[in-house]
């Protein structure tokens, strides 16, 4: 036994366990639970029926009480393990409950009604995934609409961001012209001015140009990202100018240089920007909340927060829709995490 | 993005294999090719310098209309009154809105102010910033130090702490609202220890603590990542030399790690400050600013004054947002100053 422990706890280089090793692993394992736990708990909860959600203490897996069709009764009846006066246990179906006495029948012999004290019965439970939590919001409420709006905003805004930002970055990195530094400085300076500072005037501009209550009103103010211009420009600066000169000799137009040379060579930086843009736009909340006031225009984030803020919250639907909202980001996280982490570590963008 | 490794430009199509990405991109190339002819004409007219303006124009146009213009007219808004939306219908009131915001008997007691909600929000935001940034940096630093050790599956552990960063604020708010509610996980965890179920978010103190805790949970991974990058940039031979001299680990930390990490740490602190001042989304979903005004922060005050309250008071919201903007500008300048100092150090 002690040999097994020694084997399991042995370390590289034959060194013993230092107290810092213990702190490390306690921190990491604790982190695993605290960081993943809440989201996993939410995902499990999203499969519970409203009754299951109201239970305390809650179970981890979604359980429901088993039901059975009994001859002579229209509705399916709940199954219970009932303790009999003689000490034996029988599986009985509950017909009705009166005060603290439950009237039960044996599903196999439904003729005789047995009275059981409610303290003496335990529900027979089975694992059951309430998938209607997922299907109902899409059928009954507008969640399909919200999903579509979110996808439309995310995809359109990201495409425009990539094109517009890369064109600007190209101009700012490969051309000499008056006011280049001024343009660059202005773009960088606005990094200081987040959306929350210009809410009121931006709203009035959006209303003036008729984009209030329009998805374009959500998209347009977000696409000229200063961070995007900045990281693309930094990347383009490293592309040798000789390439461009050579292309010009071959009578390539400036547009072809941009499209055929610069864009392909900037692909890695564009990929990082695309990933970030997708996550940013998918997660946007405050601005859509202000611009969109008609239900059919809500994005997922807005729709979700509005439903969750209603007086009698239907948690079983909210939880399921939260999971749906989480899915794209989790997919991005699993497959593209490496790009994101190098992107952040390299430029501190978020 | 500082280490680009370009593949050399392909000279002609040498690959005989079907390149599926080129098949997918074919229609895009076709459209972009269509644009070439008119743009060649434009280039003939405007010259190469003119093309630079053409490339810059779309970004600058959007940027000007939706970022620069709002900054300018925000100032004008803050000097107007009334409940009309458009500037032309609003009356000029000078600095009245600012005077209203600052009309207080005692600045330490929000209730003595005319705009008590504003000062409550300022006070809340101040304490939030102090608590959140301190704890956030502390936790991120510890996590980064731990992830920088010789570790099995480091990228997995890094991913664990980074995961919540990508979640949307609404999702973050809902996840924790669900955990902190009466039938939630927290009460479940405390139940065996004899605690009765409690509605945590109706408790003023706890709601504030939850706002701080949840925003740390959501953003910690981001700062951990930057600090980890900083730690990994510290030359290994410094540690080897220190180890050979038999230096104690604590001394190594205070004399090597911390001083060399300081530039990153400062940047991270300022970044965290800038973001903490604007706290809104996840807390808004989690608590809605309540119970009472215990988690009402500046951005929510601006949002509610300008868009929710009846009648809307755009002037007051603009004035408050300009005050917040000033704080952010100062913080950003500090950050840029630090960045420049670091750069100079690198050059020397």
PDB file of N, CA, C and O in Angstrom, chain A residues 12 20-21 24 27-28 34-35 45 164-165 190 192 194 196-197 201-204 208 235 238 251 253-256 259 283 286 289 301 329 333 337 350, chain B residues 6 29 32 36 39-40 43 55 59 62-63 66 70 74 77 86 143 149-150 157 159 166-168 178-179 188 217 222 275 278 280 303 307 312 321 324 332:
ATOM      1  N   UNK A  12       9.199  13.762 -11.017  1.00  0.00           N
ATOM      2  CA  UNK A  12      10.307  13.773 -11.955  1.00  0.00           C
ATOM      3  C   UNK A  12      11.590  14.161 -11.223  1.00  0.00           C
ATOM      4  O   UNK A  12      11.580  15.057 -10.385  1.00  0.00           O
ATOM      5  N   UNK A  20       4.735  23.794  -2.190  1.00  0.00           N
ATOM      6  CA  UNK A  20       4.218  24.542  -3.339  1.00  0.00           C
ATOM      7  C   UNK A  20       3.524  23.619  -4.348  1.00  0.00           C
ATOM      8  O   UNK A  20       2.622  24.035  -5.055  1.00  0.00           O
ATOM      9  N   UNK A  21       3.978  22.357  -4.398  1.00  0.00           N
ATOM     10  CA  UNK A  21       3.318  21.409  -5.306  1.00  0.00           C
ATOM     11  C   UNK A  21       1.884  21.184  -4.863  1.00  0.00           C
ATOM     12  O   UNK A  21       0.968  21.083  -5.674  1.00  0.00           O
ATOM     13  N   UNK A  24      -0.159  24.158  -5.722  1.00  0.00           N
ATOM     14  CA  UNK A  24      -0.407  24.141  -7.160  1.00  0.00           C
ATOM     15  C   UNK A  24      -1.600  23.268  -7.506  1.00  0.00           C
ATOM     16  O   UNK A  24      -2.524  23.691  -8.187  1.00  0.00           O
ATOM     17  N   UNK A  27      -4.940  24.456  -6.144  1.00  0.00           N
ATOM     18  CA  UNK A  27      -5.391  25.606  -6.935  1.00  0.00           C
ATOM     19  C   UNK A  27      -5.955  25.156  -8.283  1.00  0.00           C
ATOM     20  O   UNK A  27      -7.013  25.613  -8.722  1.00  0.00           O
ATOM     21  N   UNK A  28      -5.224  24.234  -8.929  1.00  0.00           N
ATOM     22  CA  UNK A  28      -5.657  23.807 -10.261  1.00  0.00           C
ATOM     23  C   UNK A  28      -6.965  23.024 -10.205  1.00  0.00           C
ATOM     24  O   UNK A  28      -7.887  23.278 -10.986  1.00  0.00           O
ATOM     25  N   UNK A  34     -14.354  25.425 -10.113  1.00  0.00           N
ATOM     26  CA  UNK A  34     -14.982  26.749 -10.074  1.00  0.00           C
ATOM     27  C   UNK A  34     -15.204  27.299 -11.488  1.00  0.00           C
ATOM     28  O   UNK A  34     -16.203  27.949 -11.761  1.00  0.00           O
ATOM     29  N   UNK A  35     -14.274  27.037 -12.400  1.00  0.00           N
ATOM     30  CA  UNK A  35     -14.400  27.600 -13.743  1.00  0.00           C
ATOM     31  C   UNK A  35     -15.391  26.810 -14.604  1.00  0.00           C
ATOM     32  O   UNK A  35     -16.200  27.382 -15.306  1.00  0.00           O
ATOM     33  N   UNK A  45     -28.813  21.216 -15.461  1.00  0.00           N
ATOM     34  CA  UNK A  45     -30.104  21.735 -15.012  1.00  0.00           C
ATOM     35  C   UNK A  45     -31.046  21.967 -16.183  1.00  0.00           C
ATOM     36  O   UNK A  45     -32.259  21.860 -16.050  1.00  0.00           O
ATOM     37  N   UNK A 164     -13.274  46.080 -44.301  1.00  0.00           N
ATOM     38  CA  UNK A 164     -13.040  47.500 -44.060  1.00  0.00           C
ATOM     39  C   UNK A 164     -11.739  47.727 -43.277  1.00  0.00           C
ATOM     40  O   UNK A 164     -10.927  48.589 -43.619  1.00  0.00           O
ATOM     41  N   UNK A 165     -11.529  46.918 -42.247  1.00  0.00           N
ATOM     42  CA  UNK A 165     -10.317  47.076 -41.448  1.00  0.00           C
ATOM     43  C   UNK A 165      -9.061  46.741 -42.240  1.00  0.00           C
ATOM     44  O   UNK A 165      -8.045  47.408 -42.115  1.00  0.00           O
ATOM     45  N   UNK A 190      -9.356  56.574 -30.076  1.00  0.00           N
ATOM     46  CA  UNK A 190     -10.732  56.208 -29.729  1.00  0.00           C
ATOM     47  C   UNK A 190     -10.803  54.901 -28.963  1.00  0.00           C
ATOM     48  O   UNK A 190     -11.872  54.521 -28.502  1.00  0.00           O
ATOM     49  N   UNK A 192      -9.814  54.760 -26.241  1.00  0.00           N
ATOM     50  CA  UNK A 192     -10.119  55.268 -24.910  1.00  0.00           C
ATOM     51  C   UNK A 192     -11.611  55.474 -24.713  1.00  0.00           C
ATOM     52  O   UNK A 192     -12.063  55.615 -23.592  1.00  0.00           O
ATOM     53  N   UNK A 194     -14.975  54.020 -24.923  1.00  0.00           N
ATOM     54  CA  UNK A 194     -15.808  52.847 -25.116  1.00  0.00           C
ATOM     55  C   UNK A 194     -17.243  53.249 -25.391  1.00  0.00           C
ATOM     56  O   UNK A 194     -17.640  54.399 -25.183  1.00  0.00           O
ATOM     57  N   UNK A 196     -19.920  52.759 -23.810  1.00  0.00           N
ATOM     58  CA  UNK A 196     -20.743  53.267 -22.715  1.00  0.00           C
ATOM     59  C   UNK A 196     -20.612  54.780 -22.545  1.00  0.00           C
ATOM     60  O   UNK A 196     -21.456  55.397 -21.910  1.00  0.00           O
ATOM     61  N   UNK A 197     -19.553  55.360 -23.122  1.00  0.00           N
ATOM     62  CA  UNK A 197     -19.375  56.800 -22.991  1.00  0.00           C
ATOM     63  C   UNK A 197     -20.173  57.567 -24.048  1.00  0.00           C
ATOM     64  O   UNK A 197     -20.552  58.706 -23.848  1.00  0.00           O
ATOM     65  N   UNK A 201     -25.293  60.136 -27.752  1.00  0.00           N
ATOM     66  CA  UNK A 201     -25.166  60.697 -29.103  1.00  0.00           C
ATOM     67  C   UNK A 201     -25.226  59.637 -30.185  1.00  0.00           C
ATOM     68  O   UNK A 201     -25.803  59.871 -31.260  1.00  0.00           O
ATOM     69  N   UNK A 202     -24.668  58.451 -29.916  1.00  0.00           N
ATOM     70  CA  UNK A 202     -24.699  57.400 -30.923  1.00  0.00           C
ATOM     71  C   UNK A 202     -26.144  57.001 -31.210  1.00  0.00           C
ATOM     72  O   UNK A 202     -26.540  56.795 -32.358  1.00  0.00           O
ATOM     73  N   UNK A 203     -26.927  56.946 -30.151  1.00  0.00           N
ATOM     74  CA  UNK A 203     -28.343  56.604 -30.307  1.00  0.00           C
ATOM     75  C   UNK A 203     -29.052  57.639 -31.170  1.00  0.00           C
ATOM     76  O   UNK A 203     -29.853  57.293 -32.047  1.00  0.00           O
ATOM     77  N   UNK A 204     -28.735  58.916 -30.954  1.00  0.00           N
ATOM     78  CA  UNK A 204     -29.413  59.945 -31.738  1.00  0.00           C
ATOM     79  C   UNK A 204     -28.975  59.893 -33.198  1.00  0.00           C
ATOM     80  O   UNK A 204     -29.779  60.113 -34.098  1.00  0.00           O
ATOM     81  N   UNK A 208     -31.306  59.282 -36.355  1.00  0.00           N
ATOM     82  CA  UNK A 208     -31.335  60.247 -37.456  1.00  0.00           C
ATOM     83  C   UNK A 208     -31.203  59.557 -38.802  1.00  0.00           C
ATOM     84  O   UNK A 208     -31.909  59.896 -39.747  1.00  0.00           O
ATOM     85  N   UNK A 235       0.768  43.716 -38.638  1.00  0.00           N
ATOM     86  CA  UNK A 235       1.133  42.525 -39.390  1.00  0.00           C
ATOM     87  C   UNK A 235       1.571  42.892 -40.803  1.00  0.00           C
ATOM     88  O   UNK A 235       2.559  42.379 -41.319  1.00  0.00           O
ATOM     89  N   UNK A 238       5.115  44.051 -41.739  1.00  0.00           N
ATOM     90  CA  UNK A 238       6.200  43.080 -41.891  1.00  0.00           C
ATOM     91  C   UNK A 238       6.231  42.466 -43.286  1.00  0.00           C
ATOM     92  O   UNK A 238       7.147  41.726 -43.603  1.00  0.00           O
ATOM     93  N   UNK A 251       2.240  45.463 -63.792  1.00  0.00           N
ATOM     94  CA  UNK A 251       0.999  46.159 -64.147  1.00  0.00           C
ATOM     95  C   UNK A 251      -0.208  45.693 -63.329  1.00  0.00           C
ATOM     96  O   UNK A 251      -1.338  45.691 -63.809  1.00  0.00           O
ATOM     97  N   UNK A 253      -2.992  46.305 -60.662  1.00  0.00           N
ATOM     98  CA  UNK A 253      -3.605  47.521 -60.113  1.00  0.00           C
ATOM     99  C   UNK A 253      -3.485  47.483 -58.596  1.00  0.00           C
ATOM    100  O   UNK A 253      -3.228  46.433 -58.000  1.00  0.00           O
ATOM    101  N   UNK A 254      -3.694  48.636 -57.961  1.00  0.00           N
ATOM    102  CA  UNK A 254      -3.591  48.692 -56.502  1.00  0.00           C
ATOM    103  C   UNK A 254      -4.597  47.756 -55.858  1.00  0.00           C
ATOM    104  O   UNK A 254      -4.340  47.138 -54.838  1.00  0.00           O
ATOM    105  N   UNK A 255      -5.761  47.681 -56.466  1.00  0.00           N
ATOM    106  CA  UNK A 255      -6.811  46.801 -55.936  1.00  0.00           C
ATOM    107  C   UNK A 255      -6.363  45.342 -55.978  1.00  0.00           C
ATOM    108  O   UNK A 255      -6.584  44.574 -55.050  1.00  0.00           O
ATOM    109  N   UNK A 256      -5.710  44.965 -57.109  1.00  0.00           N
ATOM    110  CA  UNK A 256      -5.218  43.588 -57.217  1.00  0.00           C
ATOM    111  C   UNK A 256      -4.120  43.327 -56.200  1.00  0.00           C
ATOM    112  O   UNK A 256      -4.030  42.246 -55.636  1.00  0.00           O
ATOM    113  N   UNK A 259      -5.906  42.726 -52.997  1.00  0.00           N
ATOM    114  CA  UNK A 259      -6.700  41.515 -52.924  1.00  0.00           C
ATOM    115  C   UNK A 259      -5.881  40.249 -53.154  1.00  0.00           C
ATOM    116  O   UNK A 259      -6.112  39.215 -52.545  1.00  0.00           O
ATOM    117  N   UNK A 283     -21.535  38.162 -28.486  1.00  0.00           N
ATOM    118  CA  UNK A 283     -21.748  38.456 -27.072  1.00  0.00           C
ATOM    119  C   UNK A 283     -22.268  39.867 -26.796  1.00  0.00           C
ATOM    120  O   UNK A 283     -22.623  40.172 -25.664  1.00  0.00           O
ATOM    121  N   UNK A 286     -25.246  45.486 -24.527  1.00  0.00           N
ATOM    122  CA  UNK A 286     -25.798  46.808 -24.203  1.00  0.00           C
ATOM    123  C   UNK A 286     -26.302  47.544 -25.445  1.00  0.00           C
ATOM    124  O   UNK A 286     -27.394  48.099 -25.444  1.00  0.00           O
ATOM    125  N   UNK A 289     -29.405  46.089 -26.941  1.00  0.00           N
ATOM    126  CA  UNK A 289     -30.503  46.339 -25.994  1.00  0.00           C
ATOM    127  C   UNK A 289     -31.092  47.726 -26.219  1.00  0.00           C
ATOM    128  O   UNK A 289     -32.293  47.946 -26.080  1.00  0.00           O
ATOM    129  N   UNK A 301     -28.900  37.383 -27.060  1.00  0.00           N
ATOM    130  CA  UNK A 301     -28.507  37.930 -25.759  1.00  0.00           C
ATOM    131  C   UNK A 301     -29.610  38.818 -25.189  1.00  0.00           C
ATOM    132  O   UNK A 301     -29.946  38.716 -24.012  1.00  0.00           O
ATOM    133  N   UNK A 329     -19.797  29.709 -28.738  1.00  0.00           N
ATOM    134  CA  UNK A 329     -18.597  30.154 -28.052  1.00  0.00           C
ATOM    135  C   UNK A 329     -17.788  28.964 -27.547  1.00  0.00           C
ATOM    136  O   UNK A 329     -16.556  28.943 -27.635  1.00  0.00           O
ATOM    137  N   UNK A 333     -14.120  27.979 -28.593  1.00  0.00           N
ATOM    138  CA  UNK A 333     -13.148  27.751 -27.536  1.00  0.00           C
ATOM    139  C   UNK A 333     -12.402  26.439 -27.743  1.00  0.00           C
ATOM    140  O   UNK A 333     -11.179  26.373 -27.662  1.00  0.00           O
ATOM    141  N   UNK A 337      -8.976  27.772 -29.589  1.00  0.00           N
ATOM    142  CA  UNK A 337      -8.414  28.358 -28.380  1.00  0.00           C
ATOM    143  C   UNK A 337      -6.986  28.848 -28.579  1.00  0.00           C
ATOM    144  O   UNK A 337      -6.608  29.906 -28.105  1.00  0.00           O
ATOM    145  N   UNK A 350      -8.785  42.654 -26.565  1.00  0.00           N
ATOM    146  CA  UNK A 350      -9.999  41.980 -26.055  1.00  0.00           C
ATOM    147  C   UNK A 350     -11.178  42.857 -26.374  1.00  0.00           C
ATOM    148  O   UNK A 350     -11.169  44.003 -26.004  1.00  0.00           O
TER     149      UNK A 350
ATOM    150  N   UNK B   6       6.120  34.515 -42.660  1.00  0.00           N
ATOM    151  CA  UNK B   6       5.411  34.446 -43.927  1.00  0.00           C
ATOM    152  C   UNK B   6       5.864  33.261 -44.732  1.00  0.00           C
ATOM    153  O   UNK B   6       7.042  32.946 -44.787  1.00  0.00           O
ATOM    154  N   UNK B  29     -13.402  35.560 -55.307  1.00  0.00           N
ATOM    155  CA  UNK B  29     -12.402  36.112 -56.221  1.00  0.00           C
ATOM    156  C   UNK B  29     -13.060  36.722 -57.448  1.00  0.00           C
ATOM    157  O   UNK B  29     -12.633  37.752 -57.965  1.00  0.00           O
ATOM    158  N   UNK B  32     -14.494  40.100 -56.486  1.00  0.00           N
ATOM    159  CA  UNK B  32     -13.414  41.058 -56.304  1.00  0.00           C
ATOM    160  C   UNK B  32     -12.760  41.406 -57.636  1.00  0.00           C
ATOM    161  O   UNK B  32     -12.296  42.507 -57.848  1.00  0.00           O
ATOM    162  N   UNK B  36     -12.306  45.115 -60.155  1.00  0.00           N
ATOM    163  CA  UNK B  36     -10.991  45.599 -60.584  1.00  0.00           C
ATOM    164  C   UNK B  36     -11.074  46.627 -61.700  1.00  0.00           C
ATOM    165  O   UNK B  36     -10.391  47.648 -61.668  1.00  0.00           O
ATOM    166  N   UNK B  39     -12.089  50.073 -60.666  1.00  0.00           N
ATOM    167  CA  UNK B  39     -11.073  50.605 -59.756  1.00  0.00           C
ATOM    168  C   UNK B  39      -9.792  50.983 -60.496  1.00  0.00           C
ATOM    169  O   UNK B  39      -9.072  51.883 -60.093  1.00  0.00           O
ATOM    170  N   UNK B  40      -9.505  50.272 -61.609  1.00  0.00           N
ATOM    171  CA  UNK B  40      -8.368  50.654 -62.437  1.00  0.00           C
ATOM    172  C   UNK B  40      -8.585  52.059 -63.019  1.00  0.00           C
ATOM    173  O   UNK B  40      -7.680  52.888 -63.054  1.00  0.00           O
ATOM    174  N   UNK B  43      -8.004  54.485 -60.432  1.00  0.00           N
ATOM    175  CA  UNK B  43      -6.579  54.631 -60.160  1.00  0.00           C
ATOM    176  C   UNK B  43      -5.941  55.553 -61.195  1.00  0.00           C
ATOM    177  O   UNK B  43      -5.086  56.368 -60.876  1.00  0.00           O
ATOM    178  N   UNK B  55      -8.798  53.284 -50.114  1.00  0.00           N
ATOM    179  CA  UNK B  55      -8.746  52.158 -49.175  1.00  0.00           C
ATOM    180  C   UNK B  55      -9.112  52.590 -47.752  1.00  0.00           C
ATOM    181  O   UNK B  55      -9.693  51.838 -46.991  1.00  0.00           O
ATOM    182  N   UNK B  59     -13.508  52.689 -43.833  1.00  0.00           N
ATOM    183  CA  UNK B  59     -13.271  52.585 -42.395  1.00  0.00           C
ATOM    184  C   UNK B  59     -13.423  53.942 -41.720  1.00  0.00           C
ATOM    185  O   UNK B  59     -14.094  54.077 -40.698  1.00  0.00           O
ATOM    186  N   UNK B  62     -17.197  55.159 -41.581  1.00  0.00           N
ATOM    187  CA  UNK B  62     -17.963  54.508 -40.508  1.00  0.00           C
ATOM    188  C   UNK B  62     -17.477  55.003 -39.156  1.00  0.00           C
ATOM    189  O   UNK B  62     -18.248  55.355 -38.268  1.00  0.00           O
ATOM    190  N   UNK B  63     -16.167  55.034 -39.053  1.00  0.00           N
ATOM    191  CA  UNK B  63     -15.522  55.457 -37.831  1.00  0.00           C
ATOM    192  C   UNK B  63     -15.905  56.893 -37.474  1.00  0.00           C
ATOM    193  O   UNK B  63     -16.255  57.211 -36.342  1.00  0.00           O
ATOM    194  N   UNK B  66     -19.824  57.044 -36.591  1.00  0.00           N
ATOM    195  CA  UNK B  66     -20.311  56.311 -35.421  1.00  0.00           C
ATOM    196  C   UNK B  66     -19.398  56.392 -34.193  1.00  0.00           C
ATOM    197  O   UNK B  66     -19.754  55.883 -33.135  1.00  0.00           O
ATOM    198  N   UNK B  70     -20.091  61.102 -32.558  1.00  0.00           N
ATOM    199  CA  UNK B  70     -20.719  60.985 -31.234  1.00  0.00           C
ATOM    200  C   UNK B  70     -19.886  61.602 -30.118  1.00  0.00           C
ATOM    201  O   UNK B  70     -20.448  62.212 -29.207  1.00  0.00           O
ATOM    202  N   UNK B  74     -21.531  64.538 -28.065  1.00  0.00           N
ATOM    203  CA  UNK B  74     -21.801  64.203 -26.666  1.00  0.00           C
ATOM    204  C   UNK B  74     -21.591  65.430 -25.781  1.00  0.00           C
ATOM    205  O   UNK B  74     -22.361  65.696 -24.865  1.00  0.00           O
ATOM    206  N   UNK B  77     -24.536  67.609 -26.253  1.00  0.00           N
ATOM    207  CA  UNK B  77     -25.681  67.028 -25.535  1.00  0.00           C
ATOM    208  C   UNK B  77     -25.639  67.357 -24.056  1.00  0.00           C
ATOM    209  O   UNK B  77     -26.649  67.668 -23.442  1.00  0.00           O
ATOM    210  N   UNK B  86     -33.633  64.789 -30.534  1.00  0.00           N
ATOM    211  CA  UNK B  86     -32.749  65.406 -31.507  1.00  0.00           C
ATOM    212  C   UNK B  86     -32.223  66.753 -31.010  1.00  0.00           C
ATOM    213  O   UNK B  86     -32.960  67.532 -30.392  1.00  0.00           O
ATOM    214  N   UNK B 143      -2.475  32.500 -10.361  1.00  0.00           N
ATOM    215  CA  UNK B 143      -2.732  31.495 -11.395  1.00  0.00           C
ATOM    216  C   UNK B 143      -1.616  31.482 -12.433  1.00  0.00           C
ATOM    217  O   UNK B 143      -1.155  30.414 -12.842  1.00  0.00           O
ATOM    218  N   UNK B 149       4.809  27.082 -13.782  1.00  0.00           N
ATOM    219  CA  UNK B 149       5.668  26.035 -13.228  1.00  0.00           C
ATOM    220  C   UNK B 149       5.773  24.884 -14.211  1.00  0.00           C
ATOM    221  O   UNK B 149       5.049  24.816 -15.195  1.00  0.00           O
ATOM    222  N   UNK B 150       6.682  23.964 -13.911  1.00  0.00           N
ATOM    223  CA  UNK B 150       6.739  22.754 -14.724  1.00  0.00           C
ATOM    224  C   UNK B 150       5.480  21.977 -14.451  1.00  0.00           C
ATOM    225  O   UNK B 150       5.239  21.556 -13.324  1.00  0.00           O
ATOM    226  N   UNK B 157      -4.721  23.321 -18.566  1.00  0.00           N
ATOM    227  CA  UNK B 157      -5.021  24.102 -17.368  1.00  0.00           C
ATOM    228  C   UNK B 157      -5.210  25.571 -17.705  1.00  0.00           C
ATOM    229  O   UNK B 157      -6.041  26.263 -17.128  1.00  0.00           O
ATOM    230  N   UNK B 159      -6.390  26.628 -20.467  1.00  0.00           N
ATOM    231  CA  UNK B 159      -7.722  26.707 -21.075  1.00  0.00           C
ATOM    232  C   UNK B 159      -8.813  26.723 -20.007  1.00  0.00           C
ATOM    233  O   UNK B 159      -9.813  27.414 -20.145  1.00  0.00           O
ATOM    234  N   UNK B 166     -14.647  33.860 -22.717  1.00  0.00           N
ATOM    235  CA  UNK B 166     -15.366  33.913 -23.985  1.00  0.00           C
ATOM    236  C   UNK B 166     -16.882  33.943 -23.806  1.00  0.00           C
ATOM    237  O   UNK B 166     -17.608  34.293 -24.713  1.00  0.00           O
ATOM    238  N   UNK B 167     -17.362  33.532 -22.644  1.00  0.00           N
ATOM    239  CA  UNK B 167     -18.807  33.495 -22.438  1.00  0.00           C
ATOM    240  C   UNK B 167     -19.386  34.901 -22.513  1.00  0.00           C
ATOM    241  O   UNK B 167     -18.745  35.864 -22.114  1.00  0.00           O
ATOM    242  N   UNK B 168     -20.616  34.983 -23.010  1.00  0.00           N
ATOM    243  CA  UNK B 168     -21.219  36.310 -23.098  1.00  0.00           C
ATOM    244  C   UNK B 168     -21.613  36.761 -21.697  1.00  0.00           C
ATOM    245  O   UNK B 168     -21.918  35.950 -20.827  1.00  0.00           O
ATOM    246  N   UNK B 178     -28.513  31.585 -11.483  1.00  0.00           N
ATOM    247  CA  UNK B 178     -29.071  30.255 -11.267  1.00  0.00           C
ATOM    248  C   UNK B 178     -28.419  29.568 -10.066  1.00  0.00           C
ATOM    249  O   UNK B 178     -29.067  28.870  -9.302  1.00  0.00           O
ATOM    250  N   UNK B 179     -27.125  29.775  -9.899  1.00  0.00           N
ATOM    251  CA  UNK B 179     -26.409  29.125  -8.801  1.00  0.00           C
ATOM    252  C   UNK B 179     -26.730  29.786  -7.462  1.00  0.00           C
ATOM    253  O   UNK B 179     -26.810  29.111  -6.432  1.00  0.00           O
ATOM    254  N   UNK B 188     -27.273  24.361  -1.894  1.00  0.00           N
ATOM    255  CA  UNK B 188     -27.132  22.913  -1.867  1.00  0.00           C
ATOM    256  C   UNK B 188     -25.807  22.526  -1.210  1.00  0.00           C
ATOM    257  O   UNK B 188     -25.747  21.614  -0.377  1.00  0.00           O
ATOM    258  N   UNK B 217     -14.526  36.125 -11.821  1.00  0.00           N
ATOM    259  CA  UNK B 217     -14.636  34.801 -12.450  1.00  0.00           C
ATOM    260  C   UNK B 217     -14.607  34.924 -13.972  1.00  0.00           C
ATOM    261  O   UNK B 217     -13.939  34.170 -14.665  1.00  0.00           O
ATOM    262  N   UNK B 222      -8.312  36.199 -18.846  1.00  0.00           N
ATOM    263  CA  UNK B 222      -7.693  37.146 -19.772  1.00  0.00           C
ATOM    264  C   UNK B 222      -6.397  37.715 -19.199  1.00  0.00           C
ATOM    265  O   UNK B 222      -5.349  37.708 -19.840  1.00  0.00           O
ATOM    266  N   UNK B 275     -11.508  48.627 -17.484  1.00  0.00           N
ATOM    267  CA  UNK B 275     -12.680  47.799 -17.699  1.00  0.00           C
ATOM    268  C   UNK B 275     -13.604  47.800 -16.484  1.00  0.00           C
ATOM    269  O   UNK B 275     -14.814  47.725 -16.616  1.00  0.00           O
ATOM    270  N   UNK B 278     -16.164  50.547 -16.259  1.00  0.00           N
ATOM    271  CA  UNK B 278     -17.330  50.439 -17.138  1.00  0.00           C
ATOM    272  C   UNK B 278     -18.242  49.274 -16.802  1.00  0.00           C
ATOM    273  O   UNK B 278     -19.108  48.929 -17.594  1.00  0.00           O
ATOM    274  N   UNK B 280     -20.866  46.642 -16.348  1.00  0.00           N
ATOM    275  CA  UNK B 280     -22.297  46.732 -16.578  1.00  0.00           C
ATOM    276  C   UNK B 280     -22.948  45.371 -16.838  1.00  0.00           C
ATOM    277  O   UNK B 280     -23.656  44.848 -15.974  1.00  0.00           O
ATOM    278  N   UNK B 303     -27.231  54.462 -18.657  1.00  0.00           N
ATOM    279  CA  UNK B 303     -28.229  53.774 -19.479  1.00  0.00           C
ATOM    280  C   UNK B 303     -29.644  54.097 -18.994  1.00  0.00           C
ATOM    281  O   UNK B 303     -30.528  54.430 -19.784  1.00  0.00           O
ATOM    282  N   UNK B 307     -32.118  56.292 -21.217  1.00  0.00           N
ATOM    283  CA  UNK B 307     -32.963  55.458 -22.066  1.00  0.00           C
ATOM    284  C   UNK B 307     -34.167  54.843 -21.372  1.00  0.00           C
ATOM    285  O   UNK B 307     -35.135  54.487 -22.016  1.00  0.00           O
ATOM    286  N   UNK B 312     -37.007  60.653 -20.401  1.00  0.00           N
ATOM    287  CA  UNK B 312     -35.582  60.419 -20.592  1.00  0.00           C
ATOM    288  C   UNK B 312     -34.821  61.718 -20.388  1.00  0.00           C
ATOM    289  O   UNK B 312     -35.300  62.773 -20.770  1.00  0.00           O
ATOM    290  N   UNK B 321     -21.727  60.606 -18.680  1.00  0.00           N
ATOM    291  CA  UNK B 321     -20.835  59.776 -19.481  1.00  0.00           C
ATOM    292  C   UNK B 321     -19.538  60.507 -19.793  1.00  0.00           C
ATOM    293  O   UNK B 321     -18.485  59.886 -19.911  1.00  0.00           O
ATOM    294  N   UNK B 324     -17.344  60.100 -16.835  1.00  0.00           N
ATOM    295  CA  UNK B 324     -16.747  58.766 -16.848  1.00  0.00           C
ATOM    296  C   UNK B 324     -15.658  58.683 -17.911  1.00  0.00           C
ATOM    297  O   UNK B 324     -14.586  58.108 -17.681  1.00  0.00           O
ATOM    298  N   UNK B 332      -6.150  55.636 -19.622  1.00  0.00           N
ATOM    299  CA  UNK B 332      -5.512  55.176 -20.851  1.00  0.00           C
ATOM    300  C   UNK B 332      -4.185  55.885 -21.077  1.00  0.00           C
ATOM    301  O   UNK B 332      -3.211  55.271 -21.515  1.00  0.00           O
TER     302      UNK B 332
END
